[in-house]
Amino acid sequence: NAGVMQNPRHLVRRRGQEARLRCSPMKGHSHVYWYRQLPEEGLKFMVYLQKENIIDESGMPKERFSAEFPKEGPSILRIQQVVRGDSAAYFCASSQGTGVSEQYFGPGTRLTVT
Amino acid sequence: GENVEQHPSTLSVQEGDSAVIKCTYSDSASNYFPWYKQELGKRPQLIIDIRSNVGEKKDQRIAVTLNKTAKHFSLHITETQPEDSAVYFCAASHHTNTGNQFYFGTGTSLTVIP
């Protein structure tokens, strides 16, 4: 299956801990997007990356959140010192990035902060 | 930047009737318009898309129309079935020298009543 992969699918963290969410793009895709979705709400854009470069991080909170997409390995969204308000579904999506190209979503990581 | 508006936010139809969801966009440079279906607890799935050089596209019971002059596009579902019940998101995108950013509407919750 060459689809977008995310892990873990479910993550439980206590307040103050760190959360690391991983995303492997679809085969042949070099651009990755992260979105956050609260229950019964829409998709909120967070960050757009290509390998070793952040293209757009305008949707990401300035504190506690960071993202990377290294030359080797998956993209990682890192949330430090999690708070209850960080509980949400985090979706990763990928696209080719060249020309007009489709965007496909991964299954999401559901983060619960207790 | 691009602004995508989507209406209605909720829509209920009788099984067998048609459903129409409308979106408007603001950036005339946008040239790719995908639609996603998100079932409860699942990932958004690309169901149909249209590029700006085409006015209409059909795939079995779903169709999308695009009016570039008025900057609006619509999703049409005919002969609706209970399994069409989901949240539908529209998006607008265009390619720049750094990649493709996607701008999403706020979603339409469609309920098909058996």
CSV table of C-alpha atoms in Angstrom, one decimal:
chain,number,residue,atom,x,y,z
A,1,ASN,CA,0.0,0.0,0.0
A,2,ALA,CA,1.7,3.2,-1.2
A,3,GLY,CA,-0.7,5.5,0.6
A,4,VAL,CA,0.1,8.2,3.2
A,5,MET,CA,1.1,6.5,6.5
A,6,GLN,CA,0.8,8.0,10.0
A,7,ASN,CA,1.8,6.7,13.3
A,8,PRO,CA,0.8,6.2,16.0
A,9,ARG,CA,-2.9,6.1,15.2
A,10,HIS,CA,-3.8,6.9,18.8
A,11,LEU,CA,-1.6,8.7,21.3
A,12,VAL,CA,-2.3,9.4,25.0
A,13,ARG,CA,-0.2,11.9,26.8
A,14,ARG,CA,-0.4,13.5,30.2
A,15,ARG,CA,-0.3,17.3,30.5
A,16,GLY,CA,3.3,18.5,30.2
A,17,GLN,CA,4.6,15.6,28.2
A,18,GLU,CA,5.8,15.7,24.6
A,19,ALA,CA,3.9,14.2,21.6
A,20,ARG,CA,5.6,13.1,18.4
A,21,LEU,CA,3.5,12.4,15.4
A,22,ARG,CA,5.0,10.8,12.3
A,23,CYS,CA,3.9,10.9,8.6
A,24,SER,CA,5.3,9.1,5.6
A,25,PRO,CA,4.1,10.6,2.4
A,26,MET,CA,2.7,8.6,-0.5
A,27,LYS,CA,5.3,7.1,-2.8
A,28,GLY,CA,6.5,9.7,-5.3
A,29,HIS,CA,5.3,12.6,-3.2
A,30,SER,CA,7.8,15.1,-1.7
A,31,HIS,CA,5.5,17.6,-0.1
A,32,VAL,CA,3.8,17.1,3.3
A,33,TYR,CA,1.0,19.1,5.0
A,34,TRP,CA,-0.2,18.9,8.6
A,35,TYR,CA,-3.8,19.8,9.7
A,36,ARG,CA,-5.5,19.7,13.0
A,37,GLN,CA,-9.2,18.8,13.4
A,38,LEU,CA,-11.3,19.2,16.5
A,39,PRO,CA,-14.5,17.1,16.9
A,40,GLU,CA,-17.2,18.2,14.5
A,41,GLU,CA,-15.0,21.0,13.1
A,42,GLY,CA,-13.1,21.7,9.9
A,43,LEU,CA,-9.5,21.1,8.8
A,44,LYS,CA,-7.2,23.7,10.3
A,45,PHE,CA,-3.9,24.1,8.3
A,46,MET,CA,-0.8,24.0,10.4
A,47,VAL,CA,2.3,23.7,8.3
A,48,TYR,CA,3.5,22.8,4.8
A,49,LEU,CA,6.9,21.2,4.2
A,50,GLN,CA,9.1,19.7,1.6
A,51,LYS,CA,12.2,17.7,2.4
A,52,GLU,CA,14.6,19.8,4.6
A,53,ASN,CA,12.5,22.9,4.1
A,54,ILE,CA,9.4,24.6,5.7
A,55,ILE,CA,7.4,26.2,2.9
A,56,ASP,CA,4.6,27.7,5.0
A,57,GLU,CA,4.2,27.5,8.8
A,58,SER,CA,1.6,30.3,9.1
A,59,GLY,CA,-0.9,28.0,10.8
A,60,MET,CA,1.3,26.7,13.5
A,61,PRO,CA,1.3,28.1,17.0
A,62,LYS,CA,4.5,30.0,17.7
A,63,GLU,CA,5.2,28.1,21.0
A,64,ARG,CA,5.4,24.4,21.8
A,65,PHE,CA,4.8,23.2,18.2
A,66,SER,CA,7.5,22.4,15.6
A,67,ALA,CA,7.6,20.3,12.4
A,68,GLU,CA,10.4,18.9,10.3
A,69,PHE,CA,10.7,16.7,7.2
A,70,PRO,CA,14.3,15.5,7.1
A,71,LYS,CA,16.1,14.2,4.0
A,72,GLU,CA,15.6,10.7,5.2
A,73,GLY,CA,12.7,9.4,7.2
A,74,PRO,CA,9.2,10.6,7.9
A,75,SER,CA,7.9,14.1,8.6
A,76,ILE,CA,7.5,14.7,12.4
A,77,LEU,CA,5.1,17.1,14.1
A,78,ARG,CA,6.3,17.7,17.6
A,79,ILE,CA,4.2,19.2,20.4
A,80,GLN,CA,6.1,20.0,23.6
A,81,GLN,CA,4.5,20.4,27.1
A,82,VAL,CA,1.0,19.3,25.8
A,83,VAL,CA,-2.1,20.8,27.3
A,84,ARG,CA,-5.7,19.5,27.2
A,85,GLY,CA,-6.5,21.9,24.3
A,86,ASP,CA,-4.1,20.0,22.1
A,87,SER,CA,-6.4,17.0,22.1
A,88,ALA,CA,-7.5,16.6,18.5
A,89,ALA,CA,-7.1,14.5,15.4
A,90,TYR,CA,-3.9,15.5,13.4
A,91,PHE,CA,-4.0,14.6,9.7
A,92,CYS,CA,-1.0,14.6,7.4
A,93,ALA,CA,-1.5,14.9,3.7
A,94,SER,CA,1.0,14.7,0.8
A,95,SER,CA,1.3,15.9,-2.8
A,96,GLN,CA,3.8,15.7,-5.6
A,97,GLY,CA,4.5,19.4,-5.3
A,98,THR,CA,5.2,19.8,-9.0
A,99,GLY,CA,2.6,21.4,-11.2
A,100,VAL,CA,-1.1,21.1,-10.2
A,101,SER,CA,-1.2,18.0,-8.1
A,102,GLU,CA,-3.7,16.1,-5.9
A,103,GLN,CA,-3.4,16.0,-2.2
A,104,TYR,CA,-4.1,12.7,-0.3
A,105,PHE,CA,-4.6,12.3,3.4
A,106,GLY,CA,-3.3,9.8,5.9
A,107,PRO,CA,-5.5,8.1,8.5
A,108,GLY,CA,-4.7,10.6,11.2
A,109,THR,CA,-3.3,10.5,14.7
A,110,ARG,CA,-5.8,11.0,17.5
A,111,LEU,CA,-4.1,12.7,20.4
A,112,THR,CA,-5.7,12.7,23.8
A,113,VAL,CA,-4.2,14.7,26.6
A,114,THR,CA,-5.2,13.6,30.1
B,1,GLY,CA,-4.2,35.1,0.3
B,2,GLU,CA,-7.0,32.8,-0.8
B,3,ASN,CA,-10.4,32.7,1.0
B,4,VAL,CA,-12.7,29.7,0.4
B,5,GLU,CA,-16.3,29.9,1.7
B,6,GLN,CA,-18.6,26.9,1.7
B,7,HIS,CA,-22.4,26.7,2.0
B,8,PRO,CA,-24.5,25.3,3.5
B,9,SER,CA,-22.9,24.1,6.7
B,10,THR,CA,-25.6,21.4,7.2
B,11,LEU,CA,-27.8,19.8,4.6
B,12,SER,CA,-30.5,17.1,5.0
B,13,VAL,CA,-32.1,15.4,2.0
B,14,GLN,CA,-34.4,12.5,1.4
B,15,GLU,CA,-32.9,9.4,0.0
B,16,GLY,CA,-33.1,9.6,-3.8
B,17,ASP,CA,-33.1,13.4,-3.9
B,18,SER,CA,-30.2,15.5,-5.1
B,19,ALA,CA,-27.8,17.5,-2.9
B,20,VAL,CA,-25.8,20.6,-4.0
B,21,ILE,CA,-22.9,22.1,-2.0
B,22,LYS,CA,-21.5,25.4,-3.1
B,23,CYS,CA,-18.1,27.1,-2.6
B,24,THR,CA,-16.6,30.4,-3.6
B,25,TYR,CA,-13.0,31.5,-3.8
B,26,SER,CA,-11.2,34.8,-3.9
B,27,ASP,CA,-7.9,34.3,-5.7
B,28,SER,CA,-8.2,34.2,-9.5
B,29,ALA,CA,-4.9,32.3,-9.6
B,30,SER,CA,-6.5,29.2,-8.1
B,31,ASN,CA,-6.8,26.6,-10.8
B,32,TYR,CA,-7.4,23.3,-9.1
B,33,PHE,CA,-10.5,22.5,-7.0
B,34,PRO,CA,-10.8,19.1,-5.2
B,35,TRP,CA,-13.7,17.8,-3.1
B,36,TYR,CA,-13.2,15.6,-0.1
B,37,LYS,CA,-15.7,13.3,1.7
B,38,GLN,CA,-15.0,12.6,5.4
B,39,GLU,CA,-17.0,9.9,7.2
B,40,LEU,CA,-17.1,9.9,11.0
B,41,GLY,CA,-13.8,9.0,12.4
B,42,LYS,CA,-12.1,8.6,9.0
B,43,ARG,CA,-9.7,10.5,6.9
B,44,PRO,CA,-10.8,13.0,4.3
B,45,GLN,CA,-11.0,11.2,0.9
B,46,LEU,CA,-10.6,12.8,-2.5
B,47,ILE,CA,-13.8,12.0,-4.4
B,48,ILE,CA,-13.7,14.3,-7.4
B,49,ASP,CA,-11.7,17.3,-8.6
B,50,ILE,CA,-11.8,19.8,-11.4
B,51,ARG,CA,-9.2,22.0,-13.1
B,52,SER,CA,-9.7,25.5,-14.3
B,53,ASN,CA,-9.6,24.5,-18.0
B,54,VAL,CA,-12.8,22.5,-17.6
B,55,GLY,CA,-16.3,23.7,-16.7
B,56,GLU,CA,-17.9,20.4,-15.5
B,57,LYS,CA,-16.8,16.9,-14.6
B,58,LYS,CA,-18.9,13.9,-13.8
B,59,ASP,CA,-18.2,10.6,-12.1
B,60,GLN,CA,-21.3,8.4,-11.8
B,61,ARG,CA,-23.6,10.1,-9.3
B,62,ILE,CA,-21.3,13.0,-8.5
B,63,ALA,CA,-20.5,16.0,-10.6
B,64,VAL,CA,-18.6,19.2,-10.1
B,65,THR,CA,-19.1,22.5,-11.9
B,66,LEU,CA,-16.8,25.5,-12.1
B,67,ASN,CA,-17.6,29.1,-13.0
B,68,LYS,CA,-14.2,30.9,-13.2
B,69,THR,CA,-15.8,34.3,-13.9
B,70,ALA,CA,-17.9,34.2,-10.8
B,71,LYS,CA,-15.2,32.3,-8.8
B,72,HIS,CA,-17.5,29.6,-7.6
B,73,PHE,CA,-17.7,25.8,-7.9
B,74,SER,CA,-20.3,23.3,-6.8
B,75,LEU,CA,-20.6,19.6,-5.9
B,76,HIS,CA,-23.7,17.8,-7.1
B,77,ILE,CA,-24.8,14.4,-5.8
B,78,THR,CA,-27.8,12.8,-7.6
B,79,GLU,CA,-29.9,9.9,-6.4
B,80,THR,CA,-28.5,10.2,-2.9
B,81,GLN,CA,-28.1,7.2,-0.7
B,82,PRO,CA,-27.6,6.8,3.1
B,83,GLU,CA,-23.9,6.0,2.6
B,84,ASP,CA,-23.5,9.5,1.1
B,85,SER,CA,-24.0,10.9,4.6
B,86,ALA,CA,-20.7,12.5,5.6
B,87,VAL,CA,-18.9,15.8,5.8
B,88,TYR,CA,-17.8,17.3,2.5
B,89,PHE,CA,-15.0,19.8,2.1
B,90,CYS,CA,-14.2,21.8,-0.9
B,91,ALA,CA,-10.7,23.3,-1.5
B,92,ALA,CA,-8.9,25.6,-3.9
B,93,SER,CA,-5.3,25.4,-4.9
B,94,HIS,CA,-2.7,26.7,-7.4
B,95,HIS,CA,0.9,26.0,-8.1
B,96,THR,CA,3.6,28.5,-7.2
B,97,ASN,CA,7.4,28.3,-7.4
B,98,THR,CA,7.4,26.8,-3.9
B,99,GLY,CA,4.6,24.2,-4.4
B,100,ASN,CA,0.9,23.8,-4.0
B,101,GLN,CA,-1.0,25.4,-1.1
B,102,PHE,CA,-4.5,24.2,-0.4
B,103,TYR,CA,-7.3,26.3,1.1
B,104,PHE,CA,-10.2,24.5,2.5
B,105,GLY,CA,-13.8,25.4,3.1
B,106,THR,CA,-15.4,24.9,6.5
B,107,GLY,CA,-17.3,21.8,5.5
B,108,THR,CA,-20.9,20.7,4.9
B,109,SER,CA,-22.5,18.0,7.0
B,110,LEU,CA,-24.8,16.0,4.7
B,111,THR,CA,-27.4,13.7,6.1
B,112,VAL,CA,-29.4,11.5,3.8
B,113,ILE,CA,-32.7,10.4,5.4
B,114,PRO,CA,-33.8,6.9,4.4
